Short mmCIF file of C-alpha atoms and ligand atoms in Angstrom, two decimals:
data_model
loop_
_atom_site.label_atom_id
_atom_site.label_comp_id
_atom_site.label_asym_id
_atom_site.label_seq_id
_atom_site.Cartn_x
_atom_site.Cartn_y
_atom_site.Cartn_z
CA UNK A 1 75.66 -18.18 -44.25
CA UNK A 2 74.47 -14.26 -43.16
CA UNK A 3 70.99 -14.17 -42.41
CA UNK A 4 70.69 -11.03 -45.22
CA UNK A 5 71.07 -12.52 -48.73
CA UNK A 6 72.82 -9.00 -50.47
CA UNK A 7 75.27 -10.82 -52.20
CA UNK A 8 76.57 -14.24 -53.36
CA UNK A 9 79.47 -12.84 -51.80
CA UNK A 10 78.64 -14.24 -48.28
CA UNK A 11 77.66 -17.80 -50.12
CA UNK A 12 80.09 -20.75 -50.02
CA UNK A 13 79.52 -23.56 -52.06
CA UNK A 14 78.60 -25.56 -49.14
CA UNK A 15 75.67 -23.32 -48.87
CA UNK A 16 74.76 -23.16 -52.98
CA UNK A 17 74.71 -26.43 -52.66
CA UNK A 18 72.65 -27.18 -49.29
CA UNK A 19 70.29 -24.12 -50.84
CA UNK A 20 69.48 -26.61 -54.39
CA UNK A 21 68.71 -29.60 -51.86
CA UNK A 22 66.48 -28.06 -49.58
CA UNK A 23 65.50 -26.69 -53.05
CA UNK A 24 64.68 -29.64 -54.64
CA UNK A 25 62.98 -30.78 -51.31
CA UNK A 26 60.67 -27.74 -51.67
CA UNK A 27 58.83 -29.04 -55.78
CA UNK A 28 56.16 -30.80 -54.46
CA UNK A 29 55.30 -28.01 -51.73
CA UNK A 30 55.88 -25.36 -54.76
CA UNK A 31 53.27 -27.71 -56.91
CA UNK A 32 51.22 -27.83 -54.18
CA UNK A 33 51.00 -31.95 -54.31
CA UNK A 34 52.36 -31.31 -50.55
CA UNK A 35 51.32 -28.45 -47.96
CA UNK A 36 52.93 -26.98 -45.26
CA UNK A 37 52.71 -24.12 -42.63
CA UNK A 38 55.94 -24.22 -41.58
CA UNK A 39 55.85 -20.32 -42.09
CA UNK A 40 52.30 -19.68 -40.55
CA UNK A 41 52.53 -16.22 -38.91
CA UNK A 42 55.13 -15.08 -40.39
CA UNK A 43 55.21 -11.81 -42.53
CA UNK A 44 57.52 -11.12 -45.93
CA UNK A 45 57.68 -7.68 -46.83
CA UNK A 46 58.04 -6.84 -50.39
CA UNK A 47 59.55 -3.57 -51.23
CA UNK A 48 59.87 -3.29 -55.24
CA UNK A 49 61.36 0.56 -56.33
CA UNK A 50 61.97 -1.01 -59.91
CA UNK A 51 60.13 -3.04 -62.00
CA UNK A 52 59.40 -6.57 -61.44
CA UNK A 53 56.95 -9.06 -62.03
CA UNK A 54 58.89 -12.25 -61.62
CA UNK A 55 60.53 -11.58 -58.60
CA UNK A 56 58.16 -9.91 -56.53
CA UNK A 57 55.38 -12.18 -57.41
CA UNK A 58 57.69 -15.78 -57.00
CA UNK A 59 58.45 -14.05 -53.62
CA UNK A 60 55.37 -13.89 -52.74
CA UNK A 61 53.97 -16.96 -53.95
CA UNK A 62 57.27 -19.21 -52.53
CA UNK A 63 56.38 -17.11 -48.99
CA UNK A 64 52.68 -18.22 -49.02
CA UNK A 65 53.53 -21.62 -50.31
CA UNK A 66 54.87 -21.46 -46.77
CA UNK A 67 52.03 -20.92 -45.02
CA UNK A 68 53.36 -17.08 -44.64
CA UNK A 69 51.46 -14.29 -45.70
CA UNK A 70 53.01 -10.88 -47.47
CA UNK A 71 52.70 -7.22 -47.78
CA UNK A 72 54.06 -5.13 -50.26
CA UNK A 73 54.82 -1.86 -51.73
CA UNK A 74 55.35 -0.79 -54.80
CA UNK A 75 57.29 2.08 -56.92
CA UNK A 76 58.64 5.15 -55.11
CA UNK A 77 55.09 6.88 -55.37
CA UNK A 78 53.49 4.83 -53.48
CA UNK A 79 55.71 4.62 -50.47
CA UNK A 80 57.21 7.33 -48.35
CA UNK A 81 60.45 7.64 -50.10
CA UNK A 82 58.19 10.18 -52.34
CA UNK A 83 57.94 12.20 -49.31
CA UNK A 84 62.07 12.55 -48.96
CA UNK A 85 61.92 9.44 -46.30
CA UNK A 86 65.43 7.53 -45.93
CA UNK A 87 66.48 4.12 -46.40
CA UNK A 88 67.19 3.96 -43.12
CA UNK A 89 64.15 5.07 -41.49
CA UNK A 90 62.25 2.70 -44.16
CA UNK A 91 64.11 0.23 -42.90
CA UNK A 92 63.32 0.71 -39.13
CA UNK A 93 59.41 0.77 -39.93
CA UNK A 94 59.52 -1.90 -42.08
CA UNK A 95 61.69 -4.40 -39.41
CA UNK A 96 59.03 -3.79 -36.85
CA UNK A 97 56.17 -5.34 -39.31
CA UNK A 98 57.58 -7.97 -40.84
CA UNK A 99 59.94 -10.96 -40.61
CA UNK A 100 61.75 -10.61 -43.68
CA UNK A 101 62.26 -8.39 -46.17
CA UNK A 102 62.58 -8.72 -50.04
CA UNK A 103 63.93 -5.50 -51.55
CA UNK A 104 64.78 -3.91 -55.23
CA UNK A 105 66.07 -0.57 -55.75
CA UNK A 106 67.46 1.39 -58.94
CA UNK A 107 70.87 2.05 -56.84
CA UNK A 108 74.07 -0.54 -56.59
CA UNK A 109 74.45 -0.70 -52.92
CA UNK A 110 71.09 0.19 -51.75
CA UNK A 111 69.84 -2.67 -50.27
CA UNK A 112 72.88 -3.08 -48.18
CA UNK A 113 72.46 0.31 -47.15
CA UNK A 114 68.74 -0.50 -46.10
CA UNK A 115 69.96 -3.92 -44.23
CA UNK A 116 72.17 -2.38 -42.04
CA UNK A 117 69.52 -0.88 -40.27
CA UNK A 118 67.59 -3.73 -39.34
CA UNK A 119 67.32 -6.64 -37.50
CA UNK A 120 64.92 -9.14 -39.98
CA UNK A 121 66.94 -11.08 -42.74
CA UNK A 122 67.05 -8.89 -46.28
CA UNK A 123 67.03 -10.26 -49.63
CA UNK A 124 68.30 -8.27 -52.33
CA UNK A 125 66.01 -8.71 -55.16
CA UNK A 126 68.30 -6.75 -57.48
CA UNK A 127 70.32 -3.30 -56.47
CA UNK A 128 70.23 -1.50 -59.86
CA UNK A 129 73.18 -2.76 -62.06
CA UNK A 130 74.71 -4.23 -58.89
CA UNK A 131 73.73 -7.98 -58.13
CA UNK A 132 70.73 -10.15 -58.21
CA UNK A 133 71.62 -13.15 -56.16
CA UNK A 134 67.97 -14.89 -56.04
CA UNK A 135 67.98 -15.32 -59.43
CA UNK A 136 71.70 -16.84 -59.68
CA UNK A 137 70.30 -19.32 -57.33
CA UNK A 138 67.44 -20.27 -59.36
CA UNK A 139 69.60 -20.12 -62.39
CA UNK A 140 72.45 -22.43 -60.69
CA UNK A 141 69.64 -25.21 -59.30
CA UNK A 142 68.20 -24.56 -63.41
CA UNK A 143 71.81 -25.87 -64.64
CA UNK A 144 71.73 -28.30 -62.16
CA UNK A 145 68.44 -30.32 -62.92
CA UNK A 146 68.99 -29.60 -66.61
CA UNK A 147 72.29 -31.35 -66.88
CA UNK A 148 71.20 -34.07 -64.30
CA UNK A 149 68.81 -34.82 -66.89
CA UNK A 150 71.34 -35.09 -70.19
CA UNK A 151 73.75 -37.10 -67.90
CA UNK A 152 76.19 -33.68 -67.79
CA UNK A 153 78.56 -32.17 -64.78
CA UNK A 154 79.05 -28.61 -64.30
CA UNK A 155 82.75 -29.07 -63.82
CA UNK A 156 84.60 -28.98 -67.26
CA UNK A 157 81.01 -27.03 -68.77
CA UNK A 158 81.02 -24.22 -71.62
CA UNK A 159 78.46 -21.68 -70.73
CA UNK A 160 78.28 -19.11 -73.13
CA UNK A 161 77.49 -15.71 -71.20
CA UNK A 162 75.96 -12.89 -73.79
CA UNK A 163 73.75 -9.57 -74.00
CA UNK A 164 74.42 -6.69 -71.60
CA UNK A 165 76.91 -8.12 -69.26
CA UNK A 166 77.81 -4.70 -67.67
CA UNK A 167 74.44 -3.65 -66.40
CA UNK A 168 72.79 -7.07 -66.25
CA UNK A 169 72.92 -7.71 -62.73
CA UNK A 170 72.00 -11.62 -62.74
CA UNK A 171 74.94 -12.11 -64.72
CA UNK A 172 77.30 -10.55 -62.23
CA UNK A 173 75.93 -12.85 -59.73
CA UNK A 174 76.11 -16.04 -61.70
CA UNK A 175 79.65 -15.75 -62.87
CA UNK A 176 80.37 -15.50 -59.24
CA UNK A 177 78.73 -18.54 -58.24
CA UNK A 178 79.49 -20.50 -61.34
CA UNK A 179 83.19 -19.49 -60.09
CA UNK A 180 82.96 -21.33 -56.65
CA UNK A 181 82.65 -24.80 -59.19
CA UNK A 182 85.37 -26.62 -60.39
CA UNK A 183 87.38 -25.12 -63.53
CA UNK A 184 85.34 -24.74 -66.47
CA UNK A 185 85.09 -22.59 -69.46
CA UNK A 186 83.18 -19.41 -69.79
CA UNK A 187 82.78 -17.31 -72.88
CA UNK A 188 81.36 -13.80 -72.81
CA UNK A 189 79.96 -12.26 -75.84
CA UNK A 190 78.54 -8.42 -75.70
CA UNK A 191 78.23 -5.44 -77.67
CA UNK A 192 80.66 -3.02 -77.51
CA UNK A 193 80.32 -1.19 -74.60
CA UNK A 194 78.32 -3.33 -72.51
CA UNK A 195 81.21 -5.72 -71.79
CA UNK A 196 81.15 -7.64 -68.17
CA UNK A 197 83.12 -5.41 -65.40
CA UNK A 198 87.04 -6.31 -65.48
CA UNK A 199 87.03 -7.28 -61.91
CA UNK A 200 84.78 -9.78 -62.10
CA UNK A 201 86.62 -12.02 -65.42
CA UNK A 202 89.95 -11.35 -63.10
CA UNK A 203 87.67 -12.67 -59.96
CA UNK A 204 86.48 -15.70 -61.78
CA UNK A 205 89.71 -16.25 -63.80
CA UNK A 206 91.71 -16.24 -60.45
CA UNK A 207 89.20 -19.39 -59.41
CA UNK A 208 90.92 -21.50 -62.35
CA UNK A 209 88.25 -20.96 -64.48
CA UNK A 210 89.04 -20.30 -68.31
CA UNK A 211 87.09 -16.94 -69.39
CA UNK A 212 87.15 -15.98 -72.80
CA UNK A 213 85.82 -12.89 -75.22
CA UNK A 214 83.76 -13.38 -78.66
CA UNK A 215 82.78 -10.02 -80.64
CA UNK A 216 79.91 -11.29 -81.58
CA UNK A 217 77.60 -14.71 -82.04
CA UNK A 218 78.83 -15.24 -85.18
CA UNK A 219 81.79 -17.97 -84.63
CA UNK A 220 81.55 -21.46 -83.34
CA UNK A 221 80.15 -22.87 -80.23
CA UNK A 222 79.43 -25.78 -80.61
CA UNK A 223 80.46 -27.41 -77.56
CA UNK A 224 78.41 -24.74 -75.63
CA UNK A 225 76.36 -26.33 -72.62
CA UNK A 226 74.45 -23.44 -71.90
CA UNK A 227 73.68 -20.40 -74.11
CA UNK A 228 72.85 -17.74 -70.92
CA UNK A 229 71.41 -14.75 -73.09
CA UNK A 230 70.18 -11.02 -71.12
CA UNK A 231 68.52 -7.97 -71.97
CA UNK A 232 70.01 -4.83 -72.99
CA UNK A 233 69.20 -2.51 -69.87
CA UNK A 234 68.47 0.46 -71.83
CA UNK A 235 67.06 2.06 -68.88
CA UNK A 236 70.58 2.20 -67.12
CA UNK A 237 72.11 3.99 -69.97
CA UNK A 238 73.52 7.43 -70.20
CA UNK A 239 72.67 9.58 -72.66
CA UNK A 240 75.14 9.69 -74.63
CA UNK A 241 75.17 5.65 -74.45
CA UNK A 242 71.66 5.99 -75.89
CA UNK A 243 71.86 8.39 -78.69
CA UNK A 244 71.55 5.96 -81.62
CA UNK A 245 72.08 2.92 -79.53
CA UNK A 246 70.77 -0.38 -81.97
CA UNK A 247 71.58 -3.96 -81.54
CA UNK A 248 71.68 -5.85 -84.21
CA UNK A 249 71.16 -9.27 -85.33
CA UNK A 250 75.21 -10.34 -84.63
CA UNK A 251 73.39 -10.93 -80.65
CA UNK A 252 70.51 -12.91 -80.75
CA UNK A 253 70.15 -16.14 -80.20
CA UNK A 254 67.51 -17.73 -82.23
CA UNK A 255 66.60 -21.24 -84.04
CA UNK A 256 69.51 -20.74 -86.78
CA UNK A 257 71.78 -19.84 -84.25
CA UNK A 258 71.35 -22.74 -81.73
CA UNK A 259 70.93 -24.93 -85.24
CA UNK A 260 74.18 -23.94 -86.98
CA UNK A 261 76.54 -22.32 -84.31
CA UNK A 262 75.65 -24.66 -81.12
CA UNK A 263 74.83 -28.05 -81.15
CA UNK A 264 70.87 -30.11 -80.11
CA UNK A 265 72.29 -30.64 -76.89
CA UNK A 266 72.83 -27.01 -75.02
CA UNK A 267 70.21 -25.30 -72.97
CA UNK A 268 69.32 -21.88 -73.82
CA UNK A 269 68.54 -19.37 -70.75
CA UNK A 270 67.32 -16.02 -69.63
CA UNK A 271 66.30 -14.45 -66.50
CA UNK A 272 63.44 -12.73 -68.53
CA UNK A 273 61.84 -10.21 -69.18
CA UNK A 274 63.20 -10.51 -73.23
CA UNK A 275 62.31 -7.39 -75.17
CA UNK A 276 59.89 -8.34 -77.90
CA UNK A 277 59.28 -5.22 -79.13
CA UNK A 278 60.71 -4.86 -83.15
CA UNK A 279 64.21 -4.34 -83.58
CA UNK A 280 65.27 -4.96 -79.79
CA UNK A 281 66.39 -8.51 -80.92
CA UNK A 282 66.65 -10.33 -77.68
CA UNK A 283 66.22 -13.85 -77.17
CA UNK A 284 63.57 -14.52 -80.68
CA UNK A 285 60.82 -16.23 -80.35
CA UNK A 286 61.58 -18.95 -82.91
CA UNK A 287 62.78 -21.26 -80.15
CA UNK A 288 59.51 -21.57 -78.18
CA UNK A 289 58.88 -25.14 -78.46
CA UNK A 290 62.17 -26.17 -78.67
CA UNK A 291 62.80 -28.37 -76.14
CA UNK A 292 66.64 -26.36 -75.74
CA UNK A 293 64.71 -23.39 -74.76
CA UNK A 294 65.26 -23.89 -70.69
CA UNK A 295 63.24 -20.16 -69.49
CA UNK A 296 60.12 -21.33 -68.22
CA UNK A 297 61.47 -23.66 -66.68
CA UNK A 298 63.90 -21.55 -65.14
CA UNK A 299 61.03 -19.50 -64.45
CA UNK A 300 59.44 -22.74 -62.79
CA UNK A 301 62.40 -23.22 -60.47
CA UNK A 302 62.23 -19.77 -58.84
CA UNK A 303 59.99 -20.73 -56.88
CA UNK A 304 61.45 -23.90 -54.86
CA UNK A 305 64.53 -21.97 -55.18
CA UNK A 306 62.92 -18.57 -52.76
CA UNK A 307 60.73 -20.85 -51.07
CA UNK A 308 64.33 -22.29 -49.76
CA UNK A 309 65.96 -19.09 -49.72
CA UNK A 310 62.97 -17.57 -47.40
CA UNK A 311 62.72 -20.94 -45.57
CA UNK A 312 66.63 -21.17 -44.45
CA UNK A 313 67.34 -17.91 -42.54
CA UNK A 314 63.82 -18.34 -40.76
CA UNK A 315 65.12 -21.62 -39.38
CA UNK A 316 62.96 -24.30 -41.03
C1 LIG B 1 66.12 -9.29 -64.40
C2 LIG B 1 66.39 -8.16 -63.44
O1 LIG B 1 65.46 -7.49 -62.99
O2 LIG B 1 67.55 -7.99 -63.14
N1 LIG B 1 64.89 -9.84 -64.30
C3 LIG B 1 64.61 -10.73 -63.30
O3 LIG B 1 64.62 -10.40 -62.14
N2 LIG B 1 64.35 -11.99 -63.66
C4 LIG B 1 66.62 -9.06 -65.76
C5 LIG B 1 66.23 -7.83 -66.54
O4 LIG B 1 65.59 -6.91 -66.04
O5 LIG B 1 66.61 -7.78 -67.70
#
């Protein structure tokens, strides 16, 4: 395993899987019914050009869990990128003040950019509509403890992939590391236009798996494991993608849909934020309290998940 963490590209399986152990050896320290310092002295820095508040603060909370401390900036116009400086020298600075770096930026390829030019392990916290490996992790270890608990294998699964699956980032990373599991069935469902890039279903298709299209929500899945559902990323739309853009109700999951179309059994997941303003019909709010609705506990998990992720490359 690289020391940077830009893509699940340089992750085997051996490594997905030694990441969910040291993982799961991480809860109590994440709960804080155990402490350690094992990262005492050492510094994280955060670098967030996009919004986030998951990531940046489960970073920072998983690093201090550690006994590390962080330091952060945020948003182009507070840093000197507003005054024309480059990734690279960014990069330089920032490698001679901390020990890691976390980093999201609105441009694919960014982050790699940025890495090259230092020395101290990077993270890519999400690289525009590029990838977002962190959160496959934490969404991979989710799957994991959720089916451990109903008695279910990944190998064989249905996950259901839907929403914007050509900008949502944490779906291009988790069809990639779903792929490195043995065969099972994927089904993508998106509105038109926002389907998942071409190279990726070949990608995961060429691993054995069996990846299949839906229109929309409206058919049967009812041997669906896990409903993964994203947001539409409005905010990487052209213009012309924009002008009168709506989704309507044929994409969200909700209580009728998990009720009639899926089954009592699946887990229903997001990597959040869902859009709650009126009309944006994202993941509804009639499931909260179901116990299918997995997200805060997904949310939960991100931070045993970074704590291992920060904890691995700095030789704990
Ligand atoms: C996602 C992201 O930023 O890619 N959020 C996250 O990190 N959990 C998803 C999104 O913005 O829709």
């Amino acid at each position: 395993m690289s020391s940077h963490l830009l893509s699940v590209d340089s992750l085997s399986r051996d490594d997905v899987d030694h990441l969910i152990r040291v993982a799961a050896r991480m809860e109590p320290i994440a709960q804080r019914r155990k402490v350690t310092r094992v990262l005492e002295g050492a510094v994280l820095g955060n670098l967030f050009f996009e919004a986030s508040t998951r990531t940046r603060v489960s970073f920072h909370a998983a690093f201090c869990r550690l006994g590390g401390s962080v330091c952060d900036t945020t948003g182009f116009t507070f840093s000197s990128m507003a005054k024309g400086e480059s990734l690279y020298d960014t990069s330089r600075v920032m490698s001679g003040y901390c020990d890691a770096i976390v980093m999201r930026h609105p441009e694919q390829g960014s982050v790699a950019e940025f890495a090259q030019a230092t020395n101290v392990p990077v993270i890519n916290g999400g690289d525009g509509p590029g990838e977002h490996p962190s959160q496959a992790l934490l969404d991979i270890y989710t799957i994991d403890k959720e089916f451990a608990r109903r008695g279910k294998q990944l190998a064989g699964a249905h996950i259901l992939l839907t929403g914007d699956l050509k900008f949502g980032r944490t779906v291009h990373s988790l069809i990639k590391l779903l792929s490195l599991y043995a065969p099972m069935r994927i089904t993508l469902v998106s509105p038109p236009g926002l389907e998942m890039p071409q190279h990726l279903v070949e990608l995961v298709a060429s691993r054995g798996h069996r990846v299949e299209t839906r229109e929309h929500l409206a058919a049967d899945f009812s041997d669906v494991d896990v409903v993964y559902t994203t947001r539409i990323q409005k905010e990487r739309f052209t213009a012309e993608m924009s002008e009168g853009f709506s989704l309507s109700r044929d994409y969200t999951v909700d209580k009728a849909f998990m009720d009639q179309r899926v089954n009592d059994h699946a887990i229903v997941m997001h990597p959040l934020p869902r859009d709650s303003r009126p009309d944006a019909n994202d993941l509804d709010v009639d499931l909260n309290g179901d116990p299918r609705l997995a997200i805060f506990r997904q949310t939960d998990n991100g931070i045993p998940m970074r704590m291992a992720i920060c904890a691995t490359p700095l030789q704990v």
